PDB file of C-alpha atoms in Angstrom:
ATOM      1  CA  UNK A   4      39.183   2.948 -48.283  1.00 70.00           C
ATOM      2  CA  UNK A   5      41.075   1.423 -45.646  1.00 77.00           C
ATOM      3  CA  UNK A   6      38.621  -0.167 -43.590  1.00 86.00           C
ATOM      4  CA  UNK A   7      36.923  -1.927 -46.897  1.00 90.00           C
ATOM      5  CA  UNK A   8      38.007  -5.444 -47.941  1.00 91.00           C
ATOM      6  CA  UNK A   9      40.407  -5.784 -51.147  1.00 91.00           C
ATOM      7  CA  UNK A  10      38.833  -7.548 -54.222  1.00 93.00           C
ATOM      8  CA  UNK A  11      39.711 -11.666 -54.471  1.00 94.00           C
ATOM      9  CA  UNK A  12      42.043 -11.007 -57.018  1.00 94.00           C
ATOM     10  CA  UNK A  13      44.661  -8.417 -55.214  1.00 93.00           C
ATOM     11  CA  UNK A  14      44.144 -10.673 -51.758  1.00 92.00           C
ATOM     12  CA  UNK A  15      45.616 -13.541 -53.845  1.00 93.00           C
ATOM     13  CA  UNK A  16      48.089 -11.451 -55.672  1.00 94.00           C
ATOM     14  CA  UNK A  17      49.781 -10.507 -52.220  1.00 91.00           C
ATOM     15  CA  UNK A  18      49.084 -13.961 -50.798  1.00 89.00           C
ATOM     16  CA  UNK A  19      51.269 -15.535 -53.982  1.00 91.00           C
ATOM     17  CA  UNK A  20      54.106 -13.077 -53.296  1.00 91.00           C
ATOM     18  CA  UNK A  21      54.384 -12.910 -49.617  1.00 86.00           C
ATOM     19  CA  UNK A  22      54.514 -16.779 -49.967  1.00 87.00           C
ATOM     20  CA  UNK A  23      54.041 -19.733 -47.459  1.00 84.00           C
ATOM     21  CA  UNK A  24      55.070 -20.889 -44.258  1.00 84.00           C
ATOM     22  CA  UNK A  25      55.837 -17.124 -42.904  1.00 80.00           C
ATOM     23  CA  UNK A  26      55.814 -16.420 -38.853  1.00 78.00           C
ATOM     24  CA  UNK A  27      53.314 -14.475 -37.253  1.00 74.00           C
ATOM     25  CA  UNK A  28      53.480 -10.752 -37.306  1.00 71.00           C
ATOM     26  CA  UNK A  29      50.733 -10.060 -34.561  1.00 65.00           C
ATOM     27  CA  UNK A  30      52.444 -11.030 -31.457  1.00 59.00           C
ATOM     28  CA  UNK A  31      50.118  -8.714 -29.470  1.00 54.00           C
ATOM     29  CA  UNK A  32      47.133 -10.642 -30.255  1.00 60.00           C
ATOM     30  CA  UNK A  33      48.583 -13.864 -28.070  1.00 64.00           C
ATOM     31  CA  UNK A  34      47.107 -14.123 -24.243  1.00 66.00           C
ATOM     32  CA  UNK A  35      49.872 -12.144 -21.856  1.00 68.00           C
ATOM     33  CA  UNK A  36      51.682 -14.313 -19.591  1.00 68.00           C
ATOM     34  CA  UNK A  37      50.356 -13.830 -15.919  1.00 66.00           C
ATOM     35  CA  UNK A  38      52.078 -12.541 -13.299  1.00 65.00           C
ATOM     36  CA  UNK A  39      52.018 -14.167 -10.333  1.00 64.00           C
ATOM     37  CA  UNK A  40      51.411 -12.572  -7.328  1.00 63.00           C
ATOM     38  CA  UNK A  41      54.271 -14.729  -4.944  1.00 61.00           C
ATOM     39  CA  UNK A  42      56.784 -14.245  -8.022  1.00 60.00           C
ATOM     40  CA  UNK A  43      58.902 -16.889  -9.492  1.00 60.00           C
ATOM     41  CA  UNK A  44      58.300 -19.804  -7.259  1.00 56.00           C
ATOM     42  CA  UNK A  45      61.053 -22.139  -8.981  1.00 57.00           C
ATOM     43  CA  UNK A  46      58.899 -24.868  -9.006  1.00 55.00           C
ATOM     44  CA  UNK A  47      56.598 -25.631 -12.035  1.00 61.00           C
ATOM     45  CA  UNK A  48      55.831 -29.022 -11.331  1.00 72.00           C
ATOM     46  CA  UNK A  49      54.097 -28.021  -8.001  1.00 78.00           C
ATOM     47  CA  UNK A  50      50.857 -26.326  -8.335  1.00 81.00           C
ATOM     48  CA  UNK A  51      50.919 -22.293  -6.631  1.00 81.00           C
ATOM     49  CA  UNK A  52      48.737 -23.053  -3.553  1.00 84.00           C
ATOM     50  CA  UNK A  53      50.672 -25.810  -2.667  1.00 86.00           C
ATOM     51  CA  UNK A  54      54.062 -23.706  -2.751  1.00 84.00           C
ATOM     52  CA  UNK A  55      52.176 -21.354  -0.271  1.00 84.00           C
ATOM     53  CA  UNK A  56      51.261 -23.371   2.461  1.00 89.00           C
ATOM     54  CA  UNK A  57      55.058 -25.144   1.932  1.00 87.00           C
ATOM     55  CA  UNK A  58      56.713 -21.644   1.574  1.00 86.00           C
ATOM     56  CA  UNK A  59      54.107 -19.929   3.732  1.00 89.00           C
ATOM     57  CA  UNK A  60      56.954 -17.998   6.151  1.00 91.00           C
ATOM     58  CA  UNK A  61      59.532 -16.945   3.133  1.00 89.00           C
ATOM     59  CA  UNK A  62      56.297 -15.458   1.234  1.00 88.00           C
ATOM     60  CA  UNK A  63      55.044 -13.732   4.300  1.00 90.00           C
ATOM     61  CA  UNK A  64      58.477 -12.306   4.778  1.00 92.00           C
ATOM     62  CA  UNK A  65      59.027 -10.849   1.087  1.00 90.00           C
ATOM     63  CA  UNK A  66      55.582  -9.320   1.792  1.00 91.00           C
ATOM     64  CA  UNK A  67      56.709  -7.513   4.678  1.00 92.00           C
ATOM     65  CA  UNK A  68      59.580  -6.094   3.331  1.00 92.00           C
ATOM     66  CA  UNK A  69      57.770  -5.067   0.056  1.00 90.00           C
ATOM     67  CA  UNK A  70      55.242  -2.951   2.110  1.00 91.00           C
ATOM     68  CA  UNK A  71      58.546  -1.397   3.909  1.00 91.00           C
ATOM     69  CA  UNK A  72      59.729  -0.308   0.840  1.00 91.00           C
ATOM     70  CA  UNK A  73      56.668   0.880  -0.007  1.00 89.00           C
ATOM     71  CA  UNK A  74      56.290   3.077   3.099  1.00 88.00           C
ATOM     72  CA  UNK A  75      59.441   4.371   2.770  1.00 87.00           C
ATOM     73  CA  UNK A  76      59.310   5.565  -0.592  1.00 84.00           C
ATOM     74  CA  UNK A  77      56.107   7.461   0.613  1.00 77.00           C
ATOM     75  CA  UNK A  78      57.780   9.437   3.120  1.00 68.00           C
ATOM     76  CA  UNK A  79      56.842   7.514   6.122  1.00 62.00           C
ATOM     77  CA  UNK A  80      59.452   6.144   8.164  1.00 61.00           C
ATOM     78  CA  UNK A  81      59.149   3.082   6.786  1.00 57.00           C
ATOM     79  CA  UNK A  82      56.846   1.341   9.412  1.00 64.00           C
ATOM     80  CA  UNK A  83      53.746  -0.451   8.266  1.00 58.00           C
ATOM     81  CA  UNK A  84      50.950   0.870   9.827  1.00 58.00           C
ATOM     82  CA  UNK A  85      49.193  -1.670  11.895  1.00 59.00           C
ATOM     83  CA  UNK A  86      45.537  -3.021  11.779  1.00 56.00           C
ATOM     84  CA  UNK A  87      43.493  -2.053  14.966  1.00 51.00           C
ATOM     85  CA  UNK A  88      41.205  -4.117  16.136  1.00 49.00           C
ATOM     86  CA  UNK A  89      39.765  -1.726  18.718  1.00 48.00           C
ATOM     87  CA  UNK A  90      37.216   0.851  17.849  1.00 48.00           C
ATOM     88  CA  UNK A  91      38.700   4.010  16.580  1.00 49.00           C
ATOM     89  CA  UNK A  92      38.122   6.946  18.928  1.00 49.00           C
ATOM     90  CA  UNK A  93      36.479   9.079  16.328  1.00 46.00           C
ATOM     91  CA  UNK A  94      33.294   6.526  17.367  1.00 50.00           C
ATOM     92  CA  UNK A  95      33.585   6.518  20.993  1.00 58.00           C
ATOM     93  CA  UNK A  96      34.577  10.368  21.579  1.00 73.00           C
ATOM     94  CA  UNK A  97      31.458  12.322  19.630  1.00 80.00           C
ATOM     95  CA  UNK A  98      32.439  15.751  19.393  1.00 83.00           C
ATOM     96  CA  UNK A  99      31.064  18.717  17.779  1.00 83.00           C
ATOM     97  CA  UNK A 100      33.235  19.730  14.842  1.00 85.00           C
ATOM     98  CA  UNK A 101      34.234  22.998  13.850  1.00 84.00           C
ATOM     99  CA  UNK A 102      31.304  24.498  11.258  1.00 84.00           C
ATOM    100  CA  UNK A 103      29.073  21.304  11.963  1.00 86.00           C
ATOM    101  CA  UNK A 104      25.513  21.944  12.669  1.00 87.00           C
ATOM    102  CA  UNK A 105      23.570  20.780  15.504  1.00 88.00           C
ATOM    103  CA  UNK A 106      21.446  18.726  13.735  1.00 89.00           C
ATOM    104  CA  UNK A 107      23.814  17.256  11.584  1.00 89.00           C
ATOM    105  CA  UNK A 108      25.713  16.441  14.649  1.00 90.00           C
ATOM    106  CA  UNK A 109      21.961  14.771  16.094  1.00 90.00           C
ATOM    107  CA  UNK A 110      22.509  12.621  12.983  1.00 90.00           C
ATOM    108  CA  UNK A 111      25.629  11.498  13.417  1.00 90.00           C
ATOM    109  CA  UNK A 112      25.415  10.496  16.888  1.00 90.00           C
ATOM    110  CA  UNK A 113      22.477   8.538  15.969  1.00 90.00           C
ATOM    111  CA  UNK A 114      24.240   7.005  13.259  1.00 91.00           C
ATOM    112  CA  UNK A 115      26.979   5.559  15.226  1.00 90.00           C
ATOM    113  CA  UNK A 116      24.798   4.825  18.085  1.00 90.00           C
ATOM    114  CA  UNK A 117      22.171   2.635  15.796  1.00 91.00           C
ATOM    115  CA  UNK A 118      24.252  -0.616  15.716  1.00 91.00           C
ATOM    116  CA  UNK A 119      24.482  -0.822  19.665  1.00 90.00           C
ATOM    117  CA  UNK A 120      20.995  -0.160  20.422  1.00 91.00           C
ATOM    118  CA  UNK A 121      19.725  -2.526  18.017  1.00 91.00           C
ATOM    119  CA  UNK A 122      21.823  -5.380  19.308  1.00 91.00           C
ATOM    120  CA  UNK A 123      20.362  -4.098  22.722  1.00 92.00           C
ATOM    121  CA  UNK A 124      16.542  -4.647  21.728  1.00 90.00           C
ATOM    122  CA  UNK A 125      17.652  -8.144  20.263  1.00 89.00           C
ATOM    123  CA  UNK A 126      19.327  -8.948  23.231  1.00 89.00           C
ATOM    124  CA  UNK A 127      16.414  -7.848  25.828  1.00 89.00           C
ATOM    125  CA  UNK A 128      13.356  -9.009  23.256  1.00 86.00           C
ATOM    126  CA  UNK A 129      15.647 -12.452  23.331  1.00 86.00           C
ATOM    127  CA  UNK A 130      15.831 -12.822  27.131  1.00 82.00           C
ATOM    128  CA  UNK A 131      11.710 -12.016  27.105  1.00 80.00           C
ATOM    129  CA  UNK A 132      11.384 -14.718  24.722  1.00 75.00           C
ATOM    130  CA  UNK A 133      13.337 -17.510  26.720  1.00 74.00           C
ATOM    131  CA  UNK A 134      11.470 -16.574  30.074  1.00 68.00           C
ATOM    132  CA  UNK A 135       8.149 -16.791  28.158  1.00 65.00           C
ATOM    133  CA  UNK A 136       8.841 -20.177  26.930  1.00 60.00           C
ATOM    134  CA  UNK A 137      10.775 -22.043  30.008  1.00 59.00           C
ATOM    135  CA  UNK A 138       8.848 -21.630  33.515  1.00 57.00           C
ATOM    136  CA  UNK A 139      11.431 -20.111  36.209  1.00 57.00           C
ATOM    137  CA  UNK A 140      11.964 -22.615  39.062  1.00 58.00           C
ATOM    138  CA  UNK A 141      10.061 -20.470  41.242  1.00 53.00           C
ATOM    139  CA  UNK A 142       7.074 -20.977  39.369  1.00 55.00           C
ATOM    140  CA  UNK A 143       7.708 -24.641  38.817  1.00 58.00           C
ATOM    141  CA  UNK A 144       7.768 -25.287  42.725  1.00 55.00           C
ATOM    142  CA  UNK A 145       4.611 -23.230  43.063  1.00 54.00           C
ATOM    143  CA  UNK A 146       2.264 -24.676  40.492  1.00 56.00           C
ATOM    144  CA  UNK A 147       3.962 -27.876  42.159  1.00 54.00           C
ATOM    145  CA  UNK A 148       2.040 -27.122  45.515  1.00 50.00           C
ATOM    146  CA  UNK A 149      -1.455 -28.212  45.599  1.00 50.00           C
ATOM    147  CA  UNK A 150      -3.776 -25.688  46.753  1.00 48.00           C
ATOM    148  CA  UNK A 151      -6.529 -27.004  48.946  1.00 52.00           C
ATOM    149  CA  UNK A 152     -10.001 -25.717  48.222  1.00 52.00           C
ATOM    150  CA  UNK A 153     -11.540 -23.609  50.736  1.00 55.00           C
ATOM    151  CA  UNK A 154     -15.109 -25.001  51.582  1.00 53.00           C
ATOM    152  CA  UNK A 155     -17.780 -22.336  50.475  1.00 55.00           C
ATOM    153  CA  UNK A 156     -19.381 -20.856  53.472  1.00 50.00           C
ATOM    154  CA  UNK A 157     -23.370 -21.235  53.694  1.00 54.00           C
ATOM    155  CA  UNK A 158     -25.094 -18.138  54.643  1.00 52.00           C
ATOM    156  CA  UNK A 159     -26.825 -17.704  57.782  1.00 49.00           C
ATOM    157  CA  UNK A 160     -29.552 -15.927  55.718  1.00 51.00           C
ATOM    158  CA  UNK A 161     -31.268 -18.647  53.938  1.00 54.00           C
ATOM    159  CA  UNK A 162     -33.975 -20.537  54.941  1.00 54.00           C
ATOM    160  CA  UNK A 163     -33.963 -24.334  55.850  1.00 60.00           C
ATOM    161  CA  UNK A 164     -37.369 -24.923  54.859  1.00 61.00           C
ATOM    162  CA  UNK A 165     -37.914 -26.292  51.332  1.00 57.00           C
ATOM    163  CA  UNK A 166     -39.377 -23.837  48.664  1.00 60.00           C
ATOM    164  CA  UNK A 167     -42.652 -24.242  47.528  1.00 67.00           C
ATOM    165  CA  UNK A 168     -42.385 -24.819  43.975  1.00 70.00           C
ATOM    166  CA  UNK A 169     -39.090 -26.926  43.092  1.00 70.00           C
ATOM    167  CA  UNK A 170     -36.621 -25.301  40.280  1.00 74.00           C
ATOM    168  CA  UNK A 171     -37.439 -26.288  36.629  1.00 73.00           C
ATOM    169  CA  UNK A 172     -34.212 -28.792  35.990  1.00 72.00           C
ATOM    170  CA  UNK A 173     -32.248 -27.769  33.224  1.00 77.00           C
ATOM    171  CA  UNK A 174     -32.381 -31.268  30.898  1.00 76.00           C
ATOM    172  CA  UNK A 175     -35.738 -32.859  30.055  1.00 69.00           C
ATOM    173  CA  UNK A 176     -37.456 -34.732  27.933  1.00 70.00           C
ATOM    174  CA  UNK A 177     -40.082 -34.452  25.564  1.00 68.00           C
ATOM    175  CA  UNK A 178     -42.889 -36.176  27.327  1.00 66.00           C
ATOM    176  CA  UNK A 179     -42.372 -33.763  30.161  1.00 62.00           C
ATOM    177  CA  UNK A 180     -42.955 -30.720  27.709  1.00 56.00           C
ATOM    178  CA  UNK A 181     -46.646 -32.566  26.509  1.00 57.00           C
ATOM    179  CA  UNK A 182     -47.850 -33.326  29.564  1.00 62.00           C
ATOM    180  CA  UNK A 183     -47.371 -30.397  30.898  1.00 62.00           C
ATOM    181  CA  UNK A 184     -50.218 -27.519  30.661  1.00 64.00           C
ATOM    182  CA  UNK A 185     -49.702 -24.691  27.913  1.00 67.00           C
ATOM    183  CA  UNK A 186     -48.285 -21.449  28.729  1.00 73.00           C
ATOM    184  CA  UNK A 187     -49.941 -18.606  27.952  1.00 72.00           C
ATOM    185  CA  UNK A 188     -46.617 -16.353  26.985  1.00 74.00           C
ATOM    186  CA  UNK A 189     -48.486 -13.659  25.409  1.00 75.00           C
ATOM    187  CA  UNK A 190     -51.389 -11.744  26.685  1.00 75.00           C
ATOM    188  CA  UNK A 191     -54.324 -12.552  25.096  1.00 70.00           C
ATOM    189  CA  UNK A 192     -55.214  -9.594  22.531  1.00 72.00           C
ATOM    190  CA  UNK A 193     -58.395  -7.500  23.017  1.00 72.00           C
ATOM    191  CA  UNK A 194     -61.658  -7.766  21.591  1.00 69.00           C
ATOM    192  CA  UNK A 195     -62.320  -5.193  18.982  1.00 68.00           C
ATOM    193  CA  UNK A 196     -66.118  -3.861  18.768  1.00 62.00           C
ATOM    194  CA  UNK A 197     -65.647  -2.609  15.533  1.00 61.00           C
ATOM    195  CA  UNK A 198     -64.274  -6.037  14.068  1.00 59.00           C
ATOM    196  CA  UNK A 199     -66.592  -8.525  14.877  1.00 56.00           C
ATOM    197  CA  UNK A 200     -69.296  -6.374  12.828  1.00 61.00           C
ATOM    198  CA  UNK A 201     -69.944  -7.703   9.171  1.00 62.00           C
ATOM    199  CA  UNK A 202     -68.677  -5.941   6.062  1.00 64.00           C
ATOM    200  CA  UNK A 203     -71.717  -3.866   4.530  1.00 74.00           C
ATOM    201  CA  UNK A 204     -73.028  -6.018   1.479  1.00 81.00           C
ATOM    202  CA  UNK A 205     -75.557  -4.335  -0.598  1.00 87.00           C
ATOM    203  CA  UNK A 206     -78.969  -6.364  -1.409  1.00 89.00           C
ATOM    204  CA  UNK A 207     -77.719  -7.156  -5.246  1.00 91.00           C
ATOM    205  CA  UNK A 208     -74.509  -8.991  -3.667  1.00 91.00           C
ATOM    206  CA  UNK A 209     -76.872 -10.863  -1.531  1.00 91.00           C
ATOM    207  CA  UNK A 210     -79.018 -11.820  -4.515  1.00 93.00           C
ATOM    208  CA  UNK A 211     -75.809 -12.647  -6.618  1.00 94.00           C
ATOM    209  CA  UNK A 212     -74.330 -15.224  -3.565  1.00 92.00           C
ATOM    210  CA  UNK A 213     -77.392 -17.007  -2.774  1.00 94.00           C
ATOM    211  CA  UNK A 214     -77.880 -17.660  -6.850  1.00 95.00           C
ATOM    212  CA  UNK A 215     -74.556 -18.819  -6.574  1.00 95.00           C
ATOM    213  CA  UNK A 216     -75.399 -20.853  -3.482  1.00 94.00           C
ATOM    214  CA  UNK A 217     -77.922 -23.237  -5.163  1.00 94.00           C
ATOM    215  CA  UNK A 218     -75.745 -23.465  -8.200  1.00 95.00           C
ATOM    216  CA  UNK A 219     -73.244 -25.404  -6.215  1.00 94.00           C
ATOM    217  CA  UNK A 220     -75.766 -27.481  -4.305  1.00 94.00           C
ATOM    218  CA  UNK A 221     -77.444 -28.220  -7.548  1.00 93.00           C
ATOM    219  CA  UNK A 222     -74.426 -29.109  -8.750  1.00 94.00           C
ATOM    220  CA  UNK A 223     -73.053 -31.287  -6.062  1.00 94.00           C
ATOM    221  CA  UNK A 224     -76.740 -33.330  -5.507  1.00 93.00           C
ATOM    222  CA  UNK A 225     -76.268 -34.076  -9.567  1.00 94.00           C
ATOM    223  CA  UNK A 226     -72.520 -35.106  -9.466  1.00 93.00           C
ATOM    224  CA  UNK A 227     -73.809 -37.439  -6.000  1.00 92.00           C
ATOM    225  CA  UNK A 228     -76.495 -39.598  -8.096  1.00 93.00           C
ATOM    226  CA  UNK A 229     -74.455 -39.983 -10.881  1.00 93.00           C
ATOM    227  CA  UNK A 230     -71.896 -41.624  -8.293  1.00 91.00           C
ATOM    228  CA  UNK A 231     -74.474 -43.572  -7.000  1.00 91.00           C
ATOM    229  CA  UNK A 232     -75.861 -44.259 -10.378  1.00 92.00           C
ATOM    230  CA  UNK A 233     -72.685 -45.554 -11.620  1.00 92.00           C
ATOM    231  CA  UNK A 234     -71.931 -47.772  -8.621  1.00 89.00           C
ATOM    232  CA  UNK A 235     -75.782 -49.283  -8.859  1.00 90.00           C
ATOM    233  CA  UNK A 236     -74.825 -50.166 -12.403  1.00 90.00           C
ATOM    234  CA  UNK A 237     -71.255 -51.667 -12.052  1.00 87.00           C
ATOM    235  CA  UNK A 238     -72.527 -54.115  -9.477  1.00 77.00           C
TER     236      UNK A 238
END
């Protein structure tokens, strides 16, 4: 197979026959010499961008007449077409072509219209900005101007006489607040009937809370005169 590797042995049989010191047989497996693009300059020992900016007209002159040629053998008549800088009048005349739909017409008007009305908004919302942030001169002279007060008129209306209880001031202290008499803020609820009567006990209740009662006093008078008991015998 062609694309498998020969045993050891046969690669040294052909290697002993073919010999040593041989010159290389793949020539197309060197780098290709580049071409330069201002041809041959002459001049190795100067580096290419330096021959351009010396030899700047001569190159510029070789170019011209190379894109002649090249018109020429296009069929032109042999005048290279120039660059215009202006806007092309298939942007500024909008027509409707032949076969073109309205609305595809809509889209290319707004298309080509896009770029100019943007730079319009950023122009305007620009010009907003700058007026918000410096004062005009107009305004600068006005807030400038001191505006005298008016004095408030009194009205003929109100009394001269002082009031008879004086307004409650808005600051003051706590002693004022304790000496002062409680307010009664709430009315005062009323008296139910019903509530003040007692809960209905029954008679064995009674029994059970006065046994309970004398329990507790019992208890208390005993716990008193051991008190007293212990005191009498500590001193």
């Amino acid at each position: 197979m062609p694309h498998k590797r020969a045993k050891a042995s046969l690669r040294k049989a052909t290697a002993l026959a073919k010999g040593h010191d041989l010159p290389p047989i793949k020539l197309s497996t060197r780098p290709k010499e580049k071409i330069s693009t201002i041809g041959d300059h002459g001049a190795l020992d100067i580096p290419k961008n330096m021959y351009r900016i010396l030899k700047s007209e001569q190159i510029r002159a070789e170019y011209k007449l190379k894109m002649k040629a090249k018109a020429t053998e296009e069929g032109g008549d042999g005048q290279v077409p120039k660059k215009s800088t202006t806007k092309s009048r298939t942007t500024t005349e909008l027509r409707l072509e032949p076969g073109e739909k309205l609305s595809a017409f809509n889209r290319r008007v707004e298309d080509t219209m896009r770029p100019q009305v943007t730079a319009v908004l950023k122009t305007a919302r620009n010009k907003t900005a700058t007026k918000t942030s410096k004062p005009s001169i107009l305004e600068t002279k006005i807030t400038d101007v001191k505006v005298e007060a008016k004095p408030e008129l009194t009205s003929i209306t109100k009394s001269s006489r002082p009031t008879e209880f004086a307004p409650k001031p808005t600051k003051f202290s706590l002693h004022d607040i304790v000496m002062e008499p409680p307010l009664a803020l709430t009315k005062p609820l009323k008296k139910n009937p019903t509530q003040l009567k007692s809960l209905p006990i029954s008679n064995a209740q009674k029994r059970i809370l006065e046994e309970e009662r004398e329990k507790v006093i019992q208890r208390y008078r005993q716990m008193k005169e051991e008190k007293l008991q212990a005191k009498a015998n500590a001193s």
